[in-house]
Coordinates of C-alpha atoms in Angstrom, one line a residue:
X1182 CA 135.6 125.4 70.9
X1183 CA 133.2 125.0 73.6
X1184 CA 133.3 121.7 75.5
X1185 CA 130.2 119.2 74.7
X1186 CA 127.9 118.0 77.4
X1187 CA 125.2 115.4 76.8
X1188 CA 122.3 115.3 79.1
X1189 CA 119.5 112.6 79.0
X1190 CA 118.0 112.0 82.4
X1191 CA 114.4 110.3 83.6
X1192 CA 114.8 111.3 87.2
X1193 CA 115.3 115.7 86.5
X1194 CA 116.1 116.0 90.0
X1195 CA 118.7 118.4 90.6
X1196 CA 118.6 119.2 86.5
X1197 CA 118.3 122.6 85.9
X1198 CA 120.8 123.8 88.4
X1199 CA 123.7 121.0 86.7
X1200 CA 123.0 122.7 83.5
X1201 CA 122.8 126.0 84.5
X1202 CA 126.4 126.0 85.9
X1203 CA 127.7 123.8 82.9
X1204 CA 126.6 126.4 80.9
X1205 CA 127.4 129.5 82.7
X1206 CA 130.3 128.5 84.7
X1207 CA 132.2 126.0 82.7
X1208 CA 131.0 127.0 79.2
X1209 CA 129.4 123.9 77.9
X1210 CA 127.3 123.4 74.8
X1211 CA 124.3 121.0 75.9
X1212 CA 122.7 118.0 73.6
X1213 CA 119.8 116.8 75.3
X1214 CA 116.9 113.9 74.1
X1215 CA 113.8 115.0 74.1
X1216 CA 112.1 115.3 77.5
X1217 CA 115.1 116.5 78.9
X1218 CA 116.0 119.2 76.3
X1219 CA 112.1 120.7 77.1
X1220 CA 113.1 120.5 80.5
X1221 CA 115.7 122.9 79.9
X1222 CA 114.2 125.2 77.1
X1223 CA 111.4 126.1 79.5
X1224 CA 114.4 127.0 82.6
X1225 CA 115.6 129.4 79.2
X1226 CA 119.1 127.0 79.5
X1227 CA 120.3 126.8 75.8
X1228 CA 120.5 122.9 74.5
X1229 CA 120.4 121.8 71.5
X1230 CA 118.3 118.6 70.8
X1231 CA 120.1 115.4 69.7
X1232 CA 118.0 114.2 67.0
X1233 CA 118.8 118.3 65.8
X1234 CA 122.5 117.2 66.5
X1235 CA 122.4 113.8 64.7
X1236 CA 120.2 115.1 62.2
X1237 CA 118.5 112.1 62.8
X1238 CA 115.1 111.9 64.2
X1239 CA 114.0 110.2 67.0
X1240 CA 112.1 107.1 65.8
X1241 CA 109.4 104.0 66.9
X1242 CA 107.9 106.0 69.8
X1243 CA 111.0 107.2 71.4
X1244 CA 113.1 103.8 71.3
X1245 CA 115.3 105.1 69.3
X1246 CA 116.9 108.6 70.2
X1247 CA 120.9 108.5 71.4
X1248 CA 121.9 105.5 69.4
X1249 CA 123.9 107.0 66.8
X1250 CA 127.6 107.3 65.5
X1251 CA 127.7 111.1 66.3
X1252 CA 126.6 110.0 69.4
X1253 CA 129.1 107.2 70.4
X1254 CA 131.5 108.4 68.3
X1255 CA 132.2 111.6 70.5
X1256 CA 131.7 109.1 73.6
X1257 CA 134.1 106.9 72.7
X1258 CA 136.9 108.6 70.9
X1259 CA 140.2 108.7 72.7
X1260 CA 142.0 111.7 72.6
X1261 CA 145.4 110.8 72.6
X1262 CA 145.0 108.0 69.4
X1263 CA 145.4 110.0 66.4
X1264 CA 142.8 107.5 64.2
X1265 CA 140.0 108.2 66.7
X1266 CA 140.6 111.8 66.1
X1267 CA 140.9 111.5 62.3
X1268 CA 137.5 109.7 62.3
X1269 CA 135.7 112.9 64.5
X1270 CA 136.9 114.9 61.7
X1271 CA 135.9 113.5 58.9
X1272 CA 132.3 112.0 60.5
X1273 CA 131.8 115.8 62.0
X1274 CA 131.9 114.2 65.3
X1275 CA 132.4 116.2 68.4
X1276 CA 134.5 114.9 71.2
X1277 CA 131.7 114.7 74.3
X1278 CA 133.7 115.8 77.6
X1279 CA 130.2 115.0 80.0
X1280 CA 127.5 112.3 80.0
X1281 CA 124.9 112.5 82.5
X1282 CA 122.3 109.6 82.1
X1283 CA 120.0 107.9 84.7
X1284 CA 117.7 105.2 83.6
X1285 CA 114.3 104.3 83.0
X1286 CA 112.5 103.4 86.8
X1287 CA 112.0 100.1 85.4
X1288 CA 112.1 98.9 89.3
X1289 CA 109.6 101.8 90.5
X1290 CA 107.3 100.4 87.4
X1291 CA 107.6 96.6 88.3
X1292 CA 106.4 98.2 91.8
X1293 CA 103.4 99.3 90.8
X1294 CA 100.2 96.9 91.6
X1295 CA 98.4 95.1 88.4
X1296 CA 101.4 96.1 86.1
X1297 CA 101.6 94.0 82.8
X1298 CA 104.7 92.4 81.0
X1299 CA 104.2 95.2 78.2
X1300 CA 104.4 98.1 80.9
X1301 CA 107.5 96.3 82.6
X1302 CA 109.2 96.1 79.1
X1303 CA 108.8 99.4 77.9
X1304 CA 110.9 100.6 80.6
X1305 CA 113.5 98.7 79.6
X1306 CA 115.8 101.1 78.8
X1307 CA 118.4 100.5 75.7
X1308 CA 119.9 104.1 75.4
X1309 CA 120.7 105.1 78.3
X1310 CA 122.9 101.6 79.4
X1311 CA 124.8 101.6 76.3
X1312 CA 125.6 105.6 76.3
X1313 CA 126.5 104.8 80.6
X1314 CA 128.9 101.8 79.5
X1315 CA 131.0 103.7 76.4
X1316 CA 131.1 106.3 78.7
X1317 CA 132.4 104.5 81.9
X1318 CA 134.9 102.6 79.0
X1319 CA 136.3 105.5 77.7
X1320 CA 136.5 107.1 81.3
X1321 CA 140.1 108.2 80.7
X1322 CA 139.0 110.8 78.6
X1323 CA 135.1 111.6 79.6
X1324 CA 133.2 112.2 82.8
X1325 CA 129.7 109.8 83.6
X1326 CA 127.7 110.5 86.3
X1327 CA 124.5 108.0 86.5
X1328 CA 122.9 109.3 89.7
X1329 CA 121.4 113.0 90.5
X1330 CA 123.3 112.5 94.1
X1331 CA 127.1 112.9 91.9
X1332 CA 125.9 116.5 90.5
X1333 CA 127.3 118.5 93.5
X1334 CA 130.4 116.8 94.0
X1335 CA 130.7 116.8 90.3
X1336 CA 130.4 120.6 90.0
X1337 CA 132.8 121.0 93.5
X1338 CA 135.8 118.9 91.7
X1339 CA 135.4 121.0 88.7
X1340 CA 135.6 124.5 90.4
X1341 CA 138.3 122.5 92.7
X1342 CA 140.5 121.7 89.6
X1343 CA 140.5 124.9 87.3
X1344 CA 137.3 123.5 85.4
X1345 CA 138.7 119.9 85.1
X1346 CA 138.0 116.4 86.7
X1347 CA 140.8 114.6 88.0
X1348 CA 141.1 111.1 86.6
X1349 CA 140.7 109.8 89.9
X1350 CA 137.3 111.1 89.6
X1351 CA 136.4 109.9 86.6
X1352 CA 137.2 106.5 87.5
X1353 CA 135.7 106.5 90.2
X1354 CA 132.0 108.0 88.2
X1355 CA 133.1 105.0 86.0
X1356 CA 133.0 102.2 88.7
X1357 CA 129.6 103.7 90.3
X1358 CA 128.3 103.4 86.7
X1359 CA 129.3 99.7 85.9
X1360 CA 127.6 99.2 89.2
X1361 CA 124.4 100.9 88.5
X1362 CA 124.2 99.1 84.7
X1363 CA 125.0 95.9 86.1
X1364 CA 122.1 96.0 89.0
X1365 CA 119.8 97.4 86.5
X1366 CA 120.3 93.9 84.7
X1367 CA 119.7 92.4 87.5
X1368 CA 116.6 93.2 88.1
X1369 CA 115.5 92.6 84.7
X1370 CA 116.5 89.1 84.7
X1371 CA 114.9 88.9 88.1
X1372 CA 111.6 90.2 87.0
X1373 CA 111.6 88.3 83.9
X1374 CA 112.9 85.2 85.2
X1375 CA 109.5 85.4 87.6
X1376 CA 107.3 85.9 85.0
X1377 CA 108.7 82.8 83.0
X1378 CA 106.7 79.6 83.7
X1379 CA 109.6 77.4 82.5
X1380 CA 111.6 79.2 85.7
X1381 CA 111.4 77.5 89.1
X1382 CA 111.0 79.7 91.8
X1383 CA 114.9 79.3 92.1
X1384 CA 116.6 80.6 89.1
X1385 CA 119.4 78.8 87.6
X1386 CA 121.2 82.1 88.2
X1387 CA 121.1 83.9 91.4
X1388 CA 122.4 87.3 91.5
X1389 CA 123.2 89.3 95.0
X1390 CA 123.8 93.1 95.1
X1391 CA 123.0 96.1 97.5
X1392 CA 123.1 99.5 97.9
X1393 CA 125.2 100.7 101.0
X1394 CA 122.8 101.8 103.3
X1395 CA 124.5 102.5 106.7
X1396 CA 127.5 101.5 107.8
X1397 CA 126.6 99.7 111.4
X1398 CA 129.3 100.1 114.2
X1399 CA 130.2 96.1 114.5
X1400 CA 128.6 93.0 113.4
X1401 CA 127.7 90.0 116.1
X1402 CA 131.3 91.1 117.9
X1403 CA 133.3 94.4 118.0
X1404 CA 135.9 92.4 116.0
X1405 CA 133.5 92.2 113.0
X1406 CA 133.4 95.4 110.1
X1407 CA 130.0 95.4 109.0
X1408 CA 127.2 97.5 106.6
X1409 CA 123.7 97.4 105.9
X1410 CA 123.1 97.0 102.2
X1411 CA 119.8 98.3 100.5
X1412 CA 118.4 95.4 97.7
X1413 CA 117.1 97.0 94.5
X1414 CA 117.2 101.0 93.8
X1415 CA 113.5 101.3 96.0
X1416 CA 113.9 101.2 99.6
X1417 CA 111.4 98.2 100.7
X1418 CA 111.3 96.5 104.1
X1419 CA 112.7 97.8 106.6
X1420 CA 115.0 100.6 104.7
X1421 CA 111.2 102.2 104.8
X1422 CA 110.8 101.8 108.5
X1423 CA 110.8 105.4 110.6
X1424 CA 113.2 105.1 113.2
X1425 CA 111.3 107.6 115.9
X1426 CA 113.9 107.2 118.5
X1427 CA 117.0 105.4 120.3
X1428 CA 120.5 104.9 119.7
X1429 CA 121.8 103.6 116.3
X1430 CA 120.7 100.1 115.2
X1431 CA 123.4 97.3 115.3
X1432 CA 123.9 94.2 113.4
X1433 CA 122.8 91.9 116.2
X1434 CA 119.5 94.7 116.3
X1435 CA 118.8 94.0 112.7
X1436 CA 118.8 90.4 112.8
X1437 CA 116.5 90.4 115.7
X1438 CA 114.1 92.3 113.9
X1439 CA 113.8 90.6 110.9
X1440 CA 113.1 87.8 113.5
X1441 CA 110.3 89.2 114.9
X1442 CA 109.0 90.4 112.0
X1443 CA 108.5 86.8 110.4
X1444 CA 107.2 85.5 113.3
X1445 CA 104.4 88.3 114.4
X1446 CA 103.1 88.4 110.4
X1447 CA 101.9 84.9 111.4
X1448 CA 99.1 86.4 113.6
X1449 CA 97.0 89.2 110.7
X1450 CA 93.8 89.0 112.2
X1451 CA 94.0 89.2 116.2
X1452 CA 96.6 91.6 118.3
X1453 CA 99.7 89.9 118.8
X1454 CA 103.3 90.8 121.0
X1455 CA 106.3 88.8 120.6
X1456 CA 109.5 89.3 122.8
X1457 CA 112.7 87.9 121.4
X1458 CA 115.7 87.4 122.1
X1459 CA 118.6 85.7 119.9
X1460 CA 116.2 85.3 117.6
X1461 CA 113.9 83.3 119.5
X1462 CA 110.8 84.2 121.1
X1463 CA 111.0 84.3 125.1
X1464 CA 107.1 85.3 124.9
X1465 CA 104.2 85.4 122.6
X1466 CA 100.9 86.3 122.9
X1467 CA 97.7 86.9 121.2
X1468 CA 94.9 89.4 123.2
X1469 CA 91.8 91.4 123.0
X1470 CA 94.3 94.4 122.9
X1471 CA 97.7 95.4 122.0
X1472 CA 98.1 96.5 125.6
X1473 CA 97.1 92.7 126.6
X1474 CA 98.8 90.7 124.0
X1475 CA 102.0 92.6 125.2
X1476 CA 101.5 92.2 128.8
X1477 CA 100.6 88.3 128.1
X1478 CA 103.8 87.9 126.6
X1479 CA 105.9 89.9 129.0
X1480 CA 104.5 87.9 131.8
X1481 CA 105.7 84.5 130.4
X1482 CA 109.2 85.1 130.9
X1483 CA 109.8 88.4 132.2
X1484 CA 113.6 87.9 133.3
X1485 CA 114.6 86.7 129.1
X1486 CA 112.7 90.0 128.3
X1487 CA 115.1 91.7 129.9
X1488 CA 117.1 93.3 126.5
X1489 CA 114.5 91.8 124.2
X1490 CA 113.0 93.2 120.6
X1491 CA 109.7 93.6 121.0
X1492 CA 106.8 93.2 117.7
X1493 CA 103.6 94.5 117.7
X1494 CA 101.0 93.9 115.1
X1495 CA 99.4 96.8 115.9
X1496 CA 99.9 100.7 116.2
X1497 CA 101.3 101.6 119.9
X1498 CA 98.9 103.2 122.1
X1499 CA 99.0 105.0 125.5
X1500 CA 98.6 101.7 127.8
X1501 CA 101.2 99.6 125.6
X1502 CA 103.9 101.8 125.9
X1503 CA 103.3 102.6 129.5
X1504 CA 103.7 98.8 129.6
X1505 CA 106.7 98.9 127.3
X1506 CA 108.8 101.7 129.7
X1507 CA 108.7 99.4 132.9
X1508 CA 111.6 97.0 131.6
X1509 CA 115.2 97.3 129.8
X1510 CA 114.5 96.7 126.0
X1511 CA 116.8 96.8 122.8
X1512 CA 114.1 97.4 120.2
X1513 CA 110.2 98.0 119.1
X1514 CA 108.8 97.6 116.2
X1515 CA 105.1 98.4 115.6
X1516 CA 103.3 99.3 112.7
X1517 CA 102.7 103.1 114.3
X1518 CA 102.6 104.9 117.3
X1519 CA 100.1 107.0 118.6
X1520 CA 101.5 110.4 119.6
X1521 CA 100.3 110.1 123.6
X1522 CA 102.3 106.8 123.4
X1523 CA 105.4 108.6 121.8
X1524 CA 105.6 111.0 124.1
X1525 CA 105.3 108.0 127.0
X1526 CA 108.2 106.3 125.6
X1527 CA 110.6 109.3 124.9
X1528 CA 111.1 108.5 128.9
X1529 CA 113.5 105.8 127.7
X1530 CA 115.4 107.8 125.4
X1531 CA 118.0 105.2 124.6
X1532 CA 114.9 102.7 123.3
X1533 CA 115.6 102.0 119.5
X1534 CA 111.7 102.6 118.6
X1535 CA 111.1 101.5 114.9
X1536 CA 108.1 102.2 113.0
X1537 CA 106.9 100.0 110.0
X1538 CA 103.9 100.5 108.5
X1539 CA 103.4 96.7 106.3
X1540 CA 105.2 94.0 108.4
X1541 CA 104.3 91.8 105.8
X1542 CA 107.3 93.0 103.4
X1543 CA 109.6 90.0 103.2
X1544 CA 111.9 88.6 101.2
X1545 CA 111.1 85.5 98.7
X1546 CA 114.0 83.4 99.1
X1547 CA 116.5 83.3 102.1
X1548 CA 120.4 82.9 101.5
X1549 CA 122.8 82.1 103.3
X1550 CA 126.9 82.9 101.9
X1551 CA 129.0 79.4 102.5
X1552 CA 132.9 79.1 101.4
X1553 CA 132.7 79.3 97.5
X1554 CA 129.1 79.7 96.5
X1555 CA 125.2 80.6 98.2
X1556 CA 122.5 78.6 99.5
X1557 CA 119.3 80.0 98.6
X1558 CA 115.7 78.6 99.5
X1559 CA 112.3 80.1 98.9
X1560 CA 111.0 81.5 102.7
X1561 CA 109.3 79.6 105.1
X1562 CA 105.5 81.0 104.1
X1563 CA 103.3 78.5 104.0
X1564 CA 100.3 78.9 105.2
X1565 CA 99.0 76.9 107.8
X1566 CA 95.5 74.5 107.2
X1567 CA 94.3 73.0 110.1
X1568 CA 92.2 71.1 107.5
X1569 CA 94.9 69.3 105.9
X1570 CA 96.3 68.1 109.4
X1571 CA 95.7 64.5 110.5
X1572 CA 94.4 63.6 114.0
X1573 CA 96.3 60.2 114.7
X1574 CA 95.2 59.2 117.9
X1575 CA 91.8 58.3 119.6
X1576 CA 90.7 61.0 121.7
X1577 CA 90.1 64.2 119.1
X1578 CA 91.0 67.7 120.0
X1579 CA 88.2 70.1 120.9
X1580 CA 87.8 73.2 118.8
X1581 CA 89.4 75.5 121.2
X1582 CA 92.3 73.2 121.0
X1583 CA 92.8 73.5 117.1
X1584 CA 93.1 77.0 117.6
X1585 CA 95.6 76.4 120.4
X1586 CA 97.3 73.9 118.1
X1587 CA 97.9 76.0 115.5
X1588 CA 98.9 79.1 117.6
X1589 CA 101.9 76.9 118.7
X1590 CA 102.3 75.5 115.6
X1591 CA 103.5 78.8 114.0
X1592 CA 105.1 80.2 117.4
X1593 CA 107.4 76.7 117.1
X1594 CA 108.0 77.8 113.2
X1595 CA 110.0 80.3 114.6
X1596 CA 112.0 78.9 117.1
X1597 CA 115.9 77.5 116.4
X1598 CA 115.7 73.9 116.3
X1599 CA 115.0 71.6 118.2
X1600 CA 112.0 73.4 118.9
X1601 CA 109.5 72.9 121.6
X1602 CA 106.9 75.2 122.2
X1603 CA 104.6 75.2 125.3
X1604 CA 100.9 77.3 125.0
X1605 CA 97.6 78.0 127.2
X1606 CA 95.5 80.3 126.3
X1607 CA 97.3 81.7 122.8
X1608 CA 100.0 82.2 124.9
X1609 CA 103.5 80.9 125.4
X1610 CA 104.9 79.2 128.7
X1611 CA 107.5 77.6 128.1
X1612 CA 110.2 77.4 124.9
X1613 CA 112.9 75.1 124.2
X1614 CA 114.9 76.3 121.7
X1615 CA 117.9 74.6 119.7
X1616 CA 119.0 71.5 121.8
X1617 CA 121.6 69.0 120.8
X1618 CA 118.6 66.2 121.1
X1619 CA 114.6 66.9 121.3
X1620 CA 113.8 65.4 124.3
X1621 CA 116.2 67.9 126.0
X1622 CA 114.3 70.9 124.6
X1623 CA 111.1 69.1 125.7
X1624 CA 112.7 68.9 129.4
X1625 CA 113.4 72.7 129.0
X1626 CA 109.9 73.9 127.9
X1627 CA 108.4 71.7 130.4
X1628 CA 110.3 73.6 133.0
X1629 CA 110.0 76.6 132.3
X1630 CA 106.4 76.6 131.7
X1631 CA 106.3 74.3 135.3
X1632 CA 102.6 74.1 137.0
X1633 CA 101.2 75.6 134.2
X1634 CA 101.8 73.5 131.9
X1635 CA 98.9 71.3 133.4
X1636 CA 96.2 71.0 130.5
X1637 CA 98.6 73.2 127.9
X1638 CA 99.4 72.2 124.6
X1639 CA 102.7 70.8 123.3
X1640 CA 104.4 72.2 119.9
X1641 CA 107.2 70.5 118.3
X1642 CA 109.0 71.4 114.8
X1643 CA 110.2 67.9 114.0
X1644 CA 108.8 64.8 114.5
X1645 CA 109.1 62.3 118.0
X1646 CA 112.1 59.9 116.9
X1647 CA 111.1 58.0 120.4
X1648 CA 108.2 58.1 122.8
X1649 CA 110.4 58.9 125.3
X1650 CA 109.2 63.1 124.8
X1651 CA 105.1 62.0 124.5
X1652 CA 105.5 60.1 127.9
X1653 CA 107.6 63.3 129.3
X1654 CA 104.9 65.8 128.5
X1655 CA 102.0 63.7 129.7
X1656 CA 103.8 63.2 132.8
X1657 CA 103.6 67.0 133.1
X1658 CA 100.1 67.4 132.2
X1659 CA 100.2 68.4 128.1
X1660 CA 97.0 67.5 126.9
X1661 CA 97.6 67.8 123.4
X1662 CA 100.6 67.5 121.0
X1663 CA 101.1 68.5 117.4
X1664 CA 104.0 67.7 115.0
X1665 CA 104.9 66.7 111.8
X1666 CA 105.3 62.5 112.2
X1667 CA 107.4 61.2 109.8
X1668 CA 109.5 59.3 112.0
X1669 CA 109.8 55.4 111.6
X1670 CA 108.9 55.4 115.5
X1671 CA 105.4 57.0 114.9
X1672 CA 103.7 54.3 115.7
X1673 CA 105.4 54.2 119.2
X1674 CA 104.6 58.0 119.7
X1675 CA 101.4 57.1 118.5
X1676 CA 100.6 54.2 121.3
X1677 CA 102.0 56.1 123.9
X1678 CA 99.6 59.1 123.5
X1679 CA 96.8 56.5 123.1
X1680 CA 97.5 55.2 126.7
X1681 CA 98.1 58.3 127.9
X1682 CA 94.7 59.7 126.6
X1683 CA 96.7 62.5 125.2
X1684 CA 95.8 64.3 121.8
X1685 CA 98.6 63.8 119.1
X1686 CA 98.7 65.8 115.7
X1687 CA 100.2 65.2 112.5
X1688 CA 100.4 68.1 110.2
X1689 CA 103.1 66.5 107.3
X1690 CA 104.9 69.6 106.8
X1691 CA 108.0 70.2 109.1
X1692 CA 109.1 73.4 110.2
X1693 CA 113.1 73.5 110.7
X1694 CA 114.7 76.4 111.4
X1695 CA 118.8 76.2 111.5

């Protein structure tokens, strides 16, 4: 007798060809569910239809199709216990040799803009898991594949092995499909636990899985294995980014990006450039232009940018990437690229040039892996209200200084703690970046940003513990100051600006980053 196939797939990708050679190569008999039996009717494959099989129809609008004993029975049989075999025979069960099942895109349906509760749940598959998990079970005796990519290899082990697969390949199929159920799960809970008002924002469970996506050459040292994972089945963030040019993207790369991303998202409405490096931003700048916001930046600290990841919030253009090809950098990342400017920067070949058309893409919650368990905290997106800040001294800041405020204000969001960041003119001059005390990152920004800093405006992402860093920046001409108070020593801070006739802000919400 003729070995039994059953094939019940959403995605037909790759399909017709599958059955064709089960059929014509390997002499299988074909039981398909509905979509997938038209499928192949209309390619003129024979297949018979499992509710024809069952003799059983399918039932309440197609929820009910493959769950039946003649069904699981020839799934789950073993071959080499006599009772299993007893039971086929007298049930009229045949033994099923191949199960090819992917799922309903419940993910590529949550995905879709305005889509309701009742559309999410409907593609909540019930079938398909439970035929993937018997199968995977009874592995020893049955083939799964879950995923279009496995037909090929599939069909290469069986002309490999006289029309057989090898139980190492079946258990392998078997551990892919276990996989592929249990992240399927997982994103049901996920989407459901986020449309349940009794769930916080952080689950009581927290699940982590990815899809390898590249295997990177090292992680922060050569010393270090590491691998890019893909979250969810849909590419999103930057597995959708085009990679127009350069040499492979590393770990240290990767992290940088994300980086900049998060910080140049901050500035939507007005070209911005940000240069980091580590992490942290050695320049940032808003202009009139791409071309200007980058230059801006550049200019502030043109020996860091040396190696730097660039962000732009805008598509590349001709006099950007002329500006981008003068200096030695790791990585761009812009929204697009016009073609003049592509062909301008193929002149630095070795450039890792990253296109990504909505920056905006990030994730909910970071988390962070610690001995024994995960930290997990919802992402730093507030947005910023200059309205809901408190002026605490006497003199008031002019409107051009609120908006100078609160472009340092997010710039210092982004920057390792202790943060100090240093502006004029939407524009960074000096950064002090993760000091063992605050007044030593003060001391650095000041330098750096040296003569200019005469009438600039002073960012901090925690609050003045003394007045020792108020007195420091007035001595070097900051006219202004915001941070989030909170400190028992406000009142100090407070005075000192007072007699300094400098400008202090308070804007309650501190902006840690560790």
């Amino acid at each position: 007798m003729a070995r039994l196939a059953l094939l019940s797939t959403s995605n037909k990708t790759g399909l017709i060809d599958l059955a064709r050679s089960l059929v014509e190569e390997f002499e299988f008999d074909i039981i398909s569910s509905g979509g997938t039996a038209t499928v192949l009717k209309e390619a003129g494959i024979p297949v018979t239809k499992v509710a024809e099989y069952t003799g059983s129809p399918e039932i309440l609008g197609g929820r009910v199709k493959t769950l039946h004993p003649r069904i699981h029975g020839g799934i789950l049989a073993r071959r080499d216990v006599q009772q299993d075999l007893t039971d086929l025979n007298e049930n009229q069960i045949r033994a099923i040799d191949l199960v090819v099942v992917n799922l309903y895109p419940f993910e590529e349906t949550i995905a879709k803009p305005g889509v309701t509760l009742t559309d999410a749940i409907e593609q909540i598959d019930i079938g398909g898991p439970a035929l993937l998990r018997a199968s995977a079970k009874n592995h020893a005796h049955l083939t799964v594949l879950c995923d279009p990519e496995q037909y090929n290899t599939y069909l290469a082990e069986m002309r490999q092995n006289g029309g057989e697969a090898s139980l190492k390949f079946r258990q392998r199929c078997a551990l892919e499909t276990f996989k592929h159920t249990a992240n399927y799960d997982r994103a049901i809970a996920t989407y459901l636990s986020s449309q349940s008002a009794e769930e916080s924002s952080l689950p009581e469970q927290f699940n982590l899985s990815g899809k390898e996506w590249q295997t990177l050459r090292y992680g922060e040292n050569p010393h270090q294995a590491a691998t890019w994972y893909q979250s969810g089945s849909i590419p999103t963030g930057w597995t959708t980014s085009t990679i127009l040019q350069g040499k492979e993207l590393s770990y240290n790369n990767l992290v940088d990006l994300e980086a900049a991303r998060r910080l140049i998202v901050e500035f939507p409405d007005t070209p911005a450039a940000a240069i980091l490096k580590h992490t942290n931003p050695c320049g940032t700048a808003l202009g009139t232009t791409i071309s200007e916001a980058y230059q801006k930046a550049f200019d502030t600290d043109s020996v860091s940018a040396f190696g730097g990841i660039v962000a732009l919030n805008r598509p590349i253009d001709a006099a950007t990437a002329t500006a981008l090809t003068q200096t030695f950098l790791e990585c761009i990342v812009a929204p697009g690229c016009e073609p003049e400017a592509e062909e301008i920067i193929k002149k630095k070949a070795k450039v890792r040039v990253l296109i990504l058309p909505d920056l905006t893409q990030g994730p909910p919650q970071t988390v962070k892996i610690i001995a024994g368990g995960l930290l997990v905290q919802e992402s730093d997106n507030i947005v910023e209200e200059t309205s809901k800040w408190r002026t605490v001294t006497e003199k008031q800041p002019t409107a051009g200084e609120w908006e100078e405020l609160l472009f340092a204000w997010k710039v210092a969001k982004h920057v390792k703690s202790n943060a100090i960041v240093v502006t004029r003119e939407r524009t960074t001059i000096g950064v002090g970046a993760g000091q063992m005390n605050r007044v030593g990152s003060v001391k650095l920004a000041l330098e750096q940003a040296a003569e200019k800093s005469k009438g600039a405006i002073l960012a901090s992402d925690g609050f003045f513990p003394f007045d020792d860093s108020v007195k420091t920046a007035a001595e070097a001409g900051i006219i202004a100051i915001v941070q989030p108070g909170g400190s028992m020593r406000d009142r100090d801070s407070i005075e000192a600006a007072n007699q300094l006739g400098i400008t202090m802000v308070f804007t309650d919400i501190r902006h840690f980053l560790h």
